[in-house]
Coordinates of C-alpha atoms in Angstrom, one line a residue:
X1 CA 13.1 -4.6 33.9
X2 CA 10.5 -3.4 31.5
X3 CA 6.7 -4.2 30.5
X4 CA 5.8 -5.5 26.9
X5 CA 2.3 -5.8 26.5
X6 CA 2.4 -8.1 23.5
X7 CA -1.4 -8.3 20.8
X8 CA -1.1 -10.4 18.7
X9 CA 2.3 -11.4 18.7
X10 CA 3.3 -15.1 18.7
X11 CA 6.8 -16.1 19.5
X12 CA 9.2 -13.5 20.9
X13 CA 13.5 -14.5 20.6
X14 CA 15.3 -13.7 23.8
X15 CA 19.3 -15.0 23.7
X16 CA 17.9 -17.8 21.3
X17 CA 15.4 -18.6 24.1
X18 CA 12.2 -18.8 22.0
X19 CA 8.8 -18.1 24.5
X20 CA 5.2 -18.9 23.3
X21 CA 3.0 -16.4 24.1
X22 CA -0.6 -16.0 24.3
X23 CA -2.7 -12.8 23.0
X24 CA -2.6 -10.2 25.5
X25 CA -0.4 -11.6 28.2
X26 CA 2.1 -9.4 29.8
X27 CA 6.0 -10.3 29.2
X28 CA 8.7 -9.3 31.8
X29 CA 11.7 -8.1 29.9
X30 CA 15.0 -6.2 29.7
X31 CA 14.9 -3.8 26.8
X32 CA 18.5 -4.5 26.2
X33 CA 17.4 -8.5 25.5
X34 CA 14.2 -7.2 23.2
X35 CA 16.5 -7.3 20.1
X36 CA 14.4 -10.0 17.9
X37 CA 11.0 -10.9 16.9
X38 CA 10.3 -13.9 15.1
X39 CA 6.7 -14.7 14.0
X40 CA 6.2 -18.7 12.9
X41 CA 2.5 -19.3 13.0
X42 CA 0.3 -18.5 10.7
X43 CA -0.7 -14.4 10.9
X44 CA -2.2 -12.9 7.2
X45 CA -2.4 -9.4 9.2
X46 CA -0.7 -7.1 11.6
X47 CA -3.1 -4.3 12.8
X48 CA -2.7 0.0 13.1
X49 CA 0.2 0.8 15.0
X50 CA 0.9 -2.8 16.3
X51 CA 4.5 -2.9 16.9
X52 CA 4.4 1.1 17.6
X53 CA 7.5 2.5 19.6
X54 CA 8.7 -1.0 20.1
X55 CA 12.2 -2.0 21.0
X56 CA 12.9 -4.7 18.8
X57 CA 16.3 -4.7 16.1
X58 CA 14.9 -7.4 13.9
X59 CA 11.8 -8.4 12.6
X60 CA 11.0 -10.7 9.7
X61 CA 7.4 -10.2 8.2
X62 CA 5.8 -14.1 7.6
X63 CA 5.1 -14.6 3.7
X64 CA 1.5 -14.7 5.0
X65 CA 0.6 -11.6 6.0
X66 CA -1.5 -9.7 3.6
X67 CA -2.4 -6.6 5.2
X68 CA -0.8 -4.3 7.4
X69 CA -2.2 -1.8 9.5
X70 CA -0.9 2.0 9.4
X71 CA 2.0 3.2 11.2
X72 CA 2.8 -0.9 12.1
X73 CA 6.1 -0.3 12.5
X74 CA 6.2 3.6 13.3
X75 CA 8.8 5.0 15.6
X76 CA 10.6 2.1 15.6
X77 CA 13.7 3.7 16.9
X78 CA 16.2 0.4 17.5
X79 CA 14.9 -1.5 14.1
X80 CA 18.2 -2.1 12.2
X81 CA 16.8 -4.7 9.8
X82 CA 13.4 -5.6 8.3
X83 CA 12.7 -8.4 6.0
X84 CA 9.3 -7.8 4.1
X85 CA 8.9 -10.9 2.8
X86 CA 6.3 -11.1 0.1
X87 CA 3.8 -7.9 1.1
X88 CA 1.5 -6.0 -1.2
X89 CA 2.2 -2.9 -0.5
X90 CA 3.5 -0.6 2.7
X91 CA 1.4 1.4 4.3
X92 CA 0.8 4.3 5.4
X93 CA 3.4 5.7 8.0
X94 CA 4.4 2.3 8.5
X95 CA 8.3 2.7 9.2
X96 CA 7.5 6.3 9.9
X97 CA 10.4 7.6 12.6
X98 CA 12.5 3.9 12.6
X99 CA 15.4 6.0 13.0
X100 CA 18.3 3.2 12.9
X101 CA 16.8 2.1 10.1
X102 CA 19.5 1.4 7.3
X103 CA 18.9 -0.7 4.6
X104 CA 15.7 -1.4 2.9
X105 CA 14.9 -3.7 0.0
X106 CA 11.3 -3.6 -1.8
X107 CA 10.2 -6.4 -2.8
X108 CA 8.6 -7.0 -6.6
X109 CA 5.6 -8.2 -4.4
X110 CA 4.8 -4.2 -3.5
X111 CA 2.5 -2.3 -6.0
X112 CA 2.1 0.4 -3.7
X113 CA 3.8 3.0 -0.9
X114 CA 2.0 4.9 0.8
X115 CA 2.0 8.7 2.7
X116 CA 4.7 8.8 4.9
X117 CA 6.0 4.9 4.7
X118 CA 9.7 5.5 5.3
X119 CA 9.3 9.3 6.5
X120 CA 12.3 10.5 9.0
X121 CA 13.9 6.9 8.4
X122 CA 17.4 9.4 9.2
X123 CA 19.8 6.8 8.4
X124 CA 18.7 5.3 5.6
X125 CA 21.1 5.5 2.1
X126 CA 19.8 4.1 -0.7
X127 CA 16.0 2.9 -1.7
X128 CA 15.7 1.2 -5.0
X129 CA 11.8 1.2 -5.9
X130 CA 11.3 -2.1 -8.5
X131 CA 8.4 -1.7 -11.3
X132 CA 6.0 -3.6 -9.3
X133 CA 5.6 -0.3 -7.9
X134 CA 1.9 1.7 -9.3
X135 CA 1.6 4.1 -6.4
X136 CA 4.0 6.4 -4.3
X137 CA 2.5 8.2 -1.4
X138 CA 3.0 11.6 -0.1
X139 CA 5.8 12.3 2.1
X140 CA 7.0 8.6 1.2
X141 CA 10.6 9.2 1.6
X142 CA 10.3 12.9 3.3
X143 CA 13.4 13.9 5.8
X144 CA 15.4 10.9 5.2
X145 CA 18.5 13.0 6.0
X146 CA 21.0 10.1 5.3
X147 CA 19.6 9.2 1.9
X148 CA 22.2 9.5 -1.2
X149 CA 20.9 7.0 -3.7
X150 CA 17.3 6.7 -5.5
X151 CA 16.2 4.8 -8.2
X152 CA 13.2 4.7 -9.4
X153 CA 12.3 1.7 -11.7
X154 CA 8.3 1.7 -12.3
X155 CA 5.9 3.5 -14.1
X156 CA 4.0 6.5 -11.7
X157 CA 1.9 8.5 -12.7
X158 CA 3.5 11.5 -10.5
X159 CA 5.9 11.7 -8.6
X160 CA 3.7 12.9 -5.3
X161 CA 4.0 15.9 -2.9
X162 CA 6.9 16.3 -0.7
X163 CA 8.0 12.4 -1.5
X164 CA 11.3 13.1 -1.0
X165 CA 11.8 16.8 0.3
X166 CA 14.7 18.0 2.4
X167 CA 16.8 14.1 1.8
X168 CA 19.6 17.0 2.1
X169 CA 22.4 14.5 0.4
X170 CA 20.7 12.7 -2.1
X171 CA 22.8 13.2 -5.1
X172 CA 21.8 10.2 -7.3
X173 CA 18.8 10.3 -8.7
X174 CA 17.6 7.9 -11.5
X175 CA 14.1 7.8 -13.3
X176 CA 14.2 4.8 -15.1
X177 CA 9.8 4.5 -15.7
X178 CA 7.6 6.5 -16.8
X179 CA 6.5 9.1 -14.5
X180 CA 3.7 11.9 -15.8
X181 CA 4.6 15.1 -13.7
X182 CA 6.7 16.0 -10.4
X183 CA 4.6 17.7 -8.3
X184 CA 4.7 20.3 -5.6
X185 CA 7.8 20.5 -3.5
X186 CA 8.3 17.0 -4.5
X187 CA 12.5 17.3 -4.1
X188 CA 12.3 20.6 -2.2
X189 CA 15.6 21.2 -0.2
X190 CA 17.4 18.2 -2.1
X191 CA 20.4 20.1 -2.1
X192 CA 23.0 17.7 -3.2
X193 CA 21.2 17.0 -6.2
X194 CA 23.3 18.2 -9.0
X195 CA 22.6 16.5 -12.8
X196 CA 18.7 15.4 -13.3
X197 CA 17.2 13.9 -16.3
X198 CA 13.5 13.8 -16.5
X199 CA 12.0 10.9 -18.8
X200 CA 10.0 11.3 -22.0
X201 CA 7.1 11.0 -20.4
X202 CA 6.5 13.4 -18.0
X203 CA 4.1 16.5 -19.0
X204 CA 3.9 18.9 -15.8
X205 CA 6.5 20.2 -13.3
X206 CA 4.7 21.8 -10.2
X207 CA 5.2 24.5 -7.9
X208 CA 8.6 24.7 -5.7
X209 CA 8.7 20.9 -7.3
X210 CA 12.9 21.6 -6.8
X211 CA 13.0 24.8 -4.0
X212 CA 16.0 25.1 -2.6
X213 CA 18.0 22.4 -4.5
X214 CA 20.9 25.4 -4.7
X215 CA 23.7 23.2 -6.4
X216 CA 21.5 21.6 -9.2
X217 CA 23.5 22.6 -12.5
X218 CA 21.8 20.5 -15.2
X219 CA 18.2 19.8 -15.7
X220 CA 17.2 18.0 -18.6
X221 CA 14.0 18.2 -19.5
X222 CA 12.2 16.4 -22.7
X223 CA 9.6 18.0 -25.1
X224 CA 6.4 16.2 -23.6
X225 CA 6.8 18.8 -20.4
X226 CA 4.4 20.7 -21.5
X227 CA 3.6 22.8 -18.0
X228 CA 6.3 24.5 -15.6
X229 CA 5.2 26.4 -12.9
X230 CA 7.0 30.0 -12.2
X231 CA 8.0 28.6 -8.7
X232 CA 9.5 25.3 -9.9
X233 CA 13.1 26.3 -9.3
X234 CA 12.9 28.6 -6.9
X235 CA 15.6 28.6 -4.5
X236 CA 18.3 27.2 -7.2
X237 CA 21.7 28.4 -8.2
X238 CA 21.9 31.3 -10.7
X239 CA 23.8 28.7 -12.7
X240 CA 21.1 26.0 -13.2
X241 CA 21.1 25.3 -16.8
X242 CA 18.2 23.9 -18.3
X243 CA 19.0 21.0 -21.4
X244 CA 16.3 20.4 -23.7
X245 CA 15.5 20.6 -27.4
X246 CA 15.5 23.7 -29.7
X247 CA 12.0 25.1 -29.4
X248 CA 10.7 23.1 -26.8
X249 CA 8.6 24.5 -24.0
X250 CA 11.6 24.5 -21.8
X251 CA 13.5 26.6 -23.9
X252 CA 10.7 29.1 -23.8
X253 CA 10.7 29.0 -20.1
X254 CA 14.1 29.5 -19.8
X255 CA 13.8 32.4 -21.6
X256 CA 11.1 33.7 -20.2
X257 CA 12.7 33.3 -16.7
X258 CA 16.0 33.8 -17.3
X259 CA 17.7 30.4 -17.0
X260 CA 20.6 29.4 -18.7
X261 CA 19.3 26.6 -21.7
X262 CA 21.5 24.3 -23.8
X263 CA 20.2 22.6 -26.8
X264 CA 20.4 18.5 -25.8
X265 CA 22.7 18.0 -28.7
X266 CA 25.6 20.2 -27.2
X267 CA 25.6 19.1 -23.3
X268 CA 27.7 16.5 -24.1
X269 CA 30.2 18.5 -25.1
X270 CA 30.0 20.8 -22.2
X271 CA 30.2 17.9 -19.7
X272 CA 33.3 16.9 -21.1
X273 CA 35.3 20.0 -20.4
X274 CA 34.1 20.3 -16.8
X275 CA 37.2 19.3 -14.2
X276 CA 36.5 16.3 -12.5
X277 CA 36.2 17.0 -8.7
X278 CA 37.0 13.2 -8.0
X279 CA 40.6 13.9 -8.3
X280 CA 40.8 16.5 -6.3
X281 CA 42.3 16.9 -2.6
X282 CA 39.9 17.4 0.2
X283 CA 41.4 17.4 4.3
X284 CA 39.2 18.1 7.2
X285 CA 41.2 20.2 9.7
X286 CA 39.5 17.9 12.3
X287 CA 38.9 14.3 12.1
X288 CA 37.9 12.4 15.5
X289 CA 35.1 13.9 18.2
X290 CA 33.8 12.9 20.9
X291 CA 30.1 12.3 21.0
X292 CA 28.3 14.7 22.7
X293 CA 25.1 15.2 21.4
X294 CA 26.2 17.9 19.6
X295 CA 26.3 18.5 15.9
X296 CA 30.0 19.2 14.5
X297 CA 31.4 20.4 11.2
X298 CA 34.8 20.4 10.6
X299 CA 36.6 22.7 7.7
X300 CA 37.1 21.4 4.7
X301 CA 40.0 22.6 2.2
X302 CA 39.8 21.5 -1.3
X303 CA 42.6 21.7 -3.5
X304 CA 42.6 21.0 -7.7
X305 CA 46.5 20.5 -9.3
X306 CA 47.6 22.9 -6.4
X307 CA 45.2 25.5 -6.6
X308 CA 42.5 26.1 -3.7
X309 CA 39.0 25.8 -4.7
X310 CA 36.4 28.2 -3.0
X311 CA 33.1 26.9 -1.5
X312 CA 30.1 28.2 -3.5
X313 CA 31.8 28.8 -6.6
X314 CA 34.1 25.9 -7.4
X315 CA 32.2 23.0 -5.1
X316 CA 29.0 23.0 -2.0
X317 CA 29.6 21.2 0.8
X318 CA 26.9 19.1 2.9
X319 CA 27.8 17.1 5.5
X320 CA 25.5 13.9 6.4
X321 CA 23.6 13.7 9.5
X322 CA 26.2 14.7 12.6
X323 CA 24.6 14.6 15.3
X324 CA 23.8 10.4 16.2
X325 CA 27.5 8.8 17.1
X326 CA 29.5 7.1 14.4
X327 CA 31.3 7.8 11.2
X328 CA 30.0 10.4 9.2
X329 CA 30.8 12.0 5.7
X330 CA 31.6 15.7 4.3
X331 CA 30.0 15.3 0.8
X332 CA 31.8 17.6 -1.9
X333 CA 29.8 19.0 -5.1
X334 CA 31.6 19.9 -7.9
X335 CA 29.9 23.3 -9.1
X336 CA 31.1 26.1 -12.2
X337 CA 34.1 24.2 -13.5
X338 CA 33.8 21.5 -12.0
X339 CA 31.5 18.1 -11.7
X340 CA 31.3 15.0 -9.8
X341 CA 31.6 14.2 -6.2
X342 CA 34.4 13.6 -3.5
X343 CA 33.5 12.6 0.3

């Protein structure tokens, strides 16, 4: 039996036994039971670090709340599911650490995420971020090690430090608003990420804004970018090619820093010759393990119409997060010759 010291919390679901509580009284409960929390009177707030470290699986947010202290929902560890209802915005740290964490949906209600929101969520995949959206914090999406898919649907006026550094397998990326510069170390050890396109908009690419992204091939970049530090792509294959227009500023700093550069008019073309990796063979010369704690990697042999592919040259090869019980993926990069992905 366990403690739960509840605040402000109103009705708490145990085995569909619901249990009125008052503010501040002490609850008697087994943590294996704590699985849902379901709020029905009327709360417009929910304070700094309210539901911190908590045990709960579920929790549906009431369409009345309006503010939301920081880190509300931080370290969360057993949160699986979160409905946000109709909130303004999400706040700082406030799914910071909710490690089981898995699917998230913004709502068009949200104008604004801020530093650290969804920080070392490990096991989320995909976060689609609707145009509502006027603000992105800091660190917003930082170490979310599971994270593969990102689209970005609002107008920003940067995309801020760190917001997504080391999510190690994300390998879609879409800016679909306007967004005026990618600043420092904002993708930083995103090294899954293999074919970007920058919009129209943006002016300024900061330092180390993709370090370590060491199987990015393509990079287009439009003719607004008008700043790019020296240290933007450190840490990147020697084949990163840059697209852009014929006497654009990127095609000076490719020159000047000896990166490959296409003219946007011909990448087309290029794309088209390179082998599709989705059609080649991939085996694992282990399959099943048994959990341990322990982080494990199996080999991986690729194989194109016959011929053996070599890691580093022909593909990379990241594997998701190994170490938490359950399936997990080797993610294959096609690289040199070849593009596309195989897991």
């Amino acid at each position: 039996m366990s403690t739960c010291i509840i605040n402000r919390l109103k009705k708490f679901a145990i085995n569909s036994m619901v249990i009125t509580l008052l503010f501040g009284q002490i609850v008697y409960c087994d943590e294996n039971e704590n699985t849902y929390v379901d709020m029905e009177e009327v709360i417009t707030s929910i304070s700094d670090f309210q539901y911190y470290e908590s045990d709960f699986k579920e929790f549906d947010i009431p369409v009345t709340v309006d503010s939301i202290g920081i880190y509300a929902f931080g370290k969360c560890e057993k949160l699986e599911k979160i409905d946000l209802a109709s909130i303004p915005y999400i706040s700082v740290g406030m799914f910071y650490g909710c490690s089981s964490l898995k699917e998230i949906v913004i709502p068009e209600s949200v104008t604004a995420i801020k530093n650290h929101a969804f920080a070392e969520c490990v096991s989320v995949e995909e976060i689609i971020i609707p145009s509502s959206v006027t603000e992105l914090g800091i660190s917003a999406f930082s170490n979310c090690k599971s994270l593969k898919k990102v689209e970005i649907n609002c107008d920003l006026g940067n995309i801020p430090q760190e917001c997504f550094k080391n999510c190690e397998i994300l390998s879609e990326l879409s800016l679909n608003g306007n967004i005026g510069s990618i600043d420092k170390r904002a993708f930083s050890g995103c090294k899954s990420l293999y074919n970007v396109i920058l919009g129209n908009e943006i002016t300024s690419i900061y330092e180390n804004a993709f370090y370590g992204c060491s199987n990015m091939f393509n990079i287009s970049i439009p003719k607004s970018v008008t700043f790019i530090s020296d240290t933007a792509f450190d840490g990147c294959s020697d084949r990163l090619n840059i697209v852009g227009e014929s006497g654009s500023f990127a095609e000076k700093y490719a020159q000047s820093h000896g990166i490959n550069f296409t003219q946007q008019e011909v990448v087309e073309e290029v794309e088209a010759e390179l082998k599709d990796l989705t059609k080649a063979d991939a085996f694992l010369d282990e399959d099943i393990f048994v959990y341990d704690k322990k982080a494990h990697r199996p080999e991986v042999s690729v194989s194109f119409d016959g011929e053996k592919l070599t890691e580093g040259i022909d593909y990379s090869l990241v594997y998701s997060a190994v170490k938490a019980p359950g399936i997990h993926k080797a993610i294959i990069n096609g690289m040199g010759d070849f593009k596309g992905k195989k897991t």
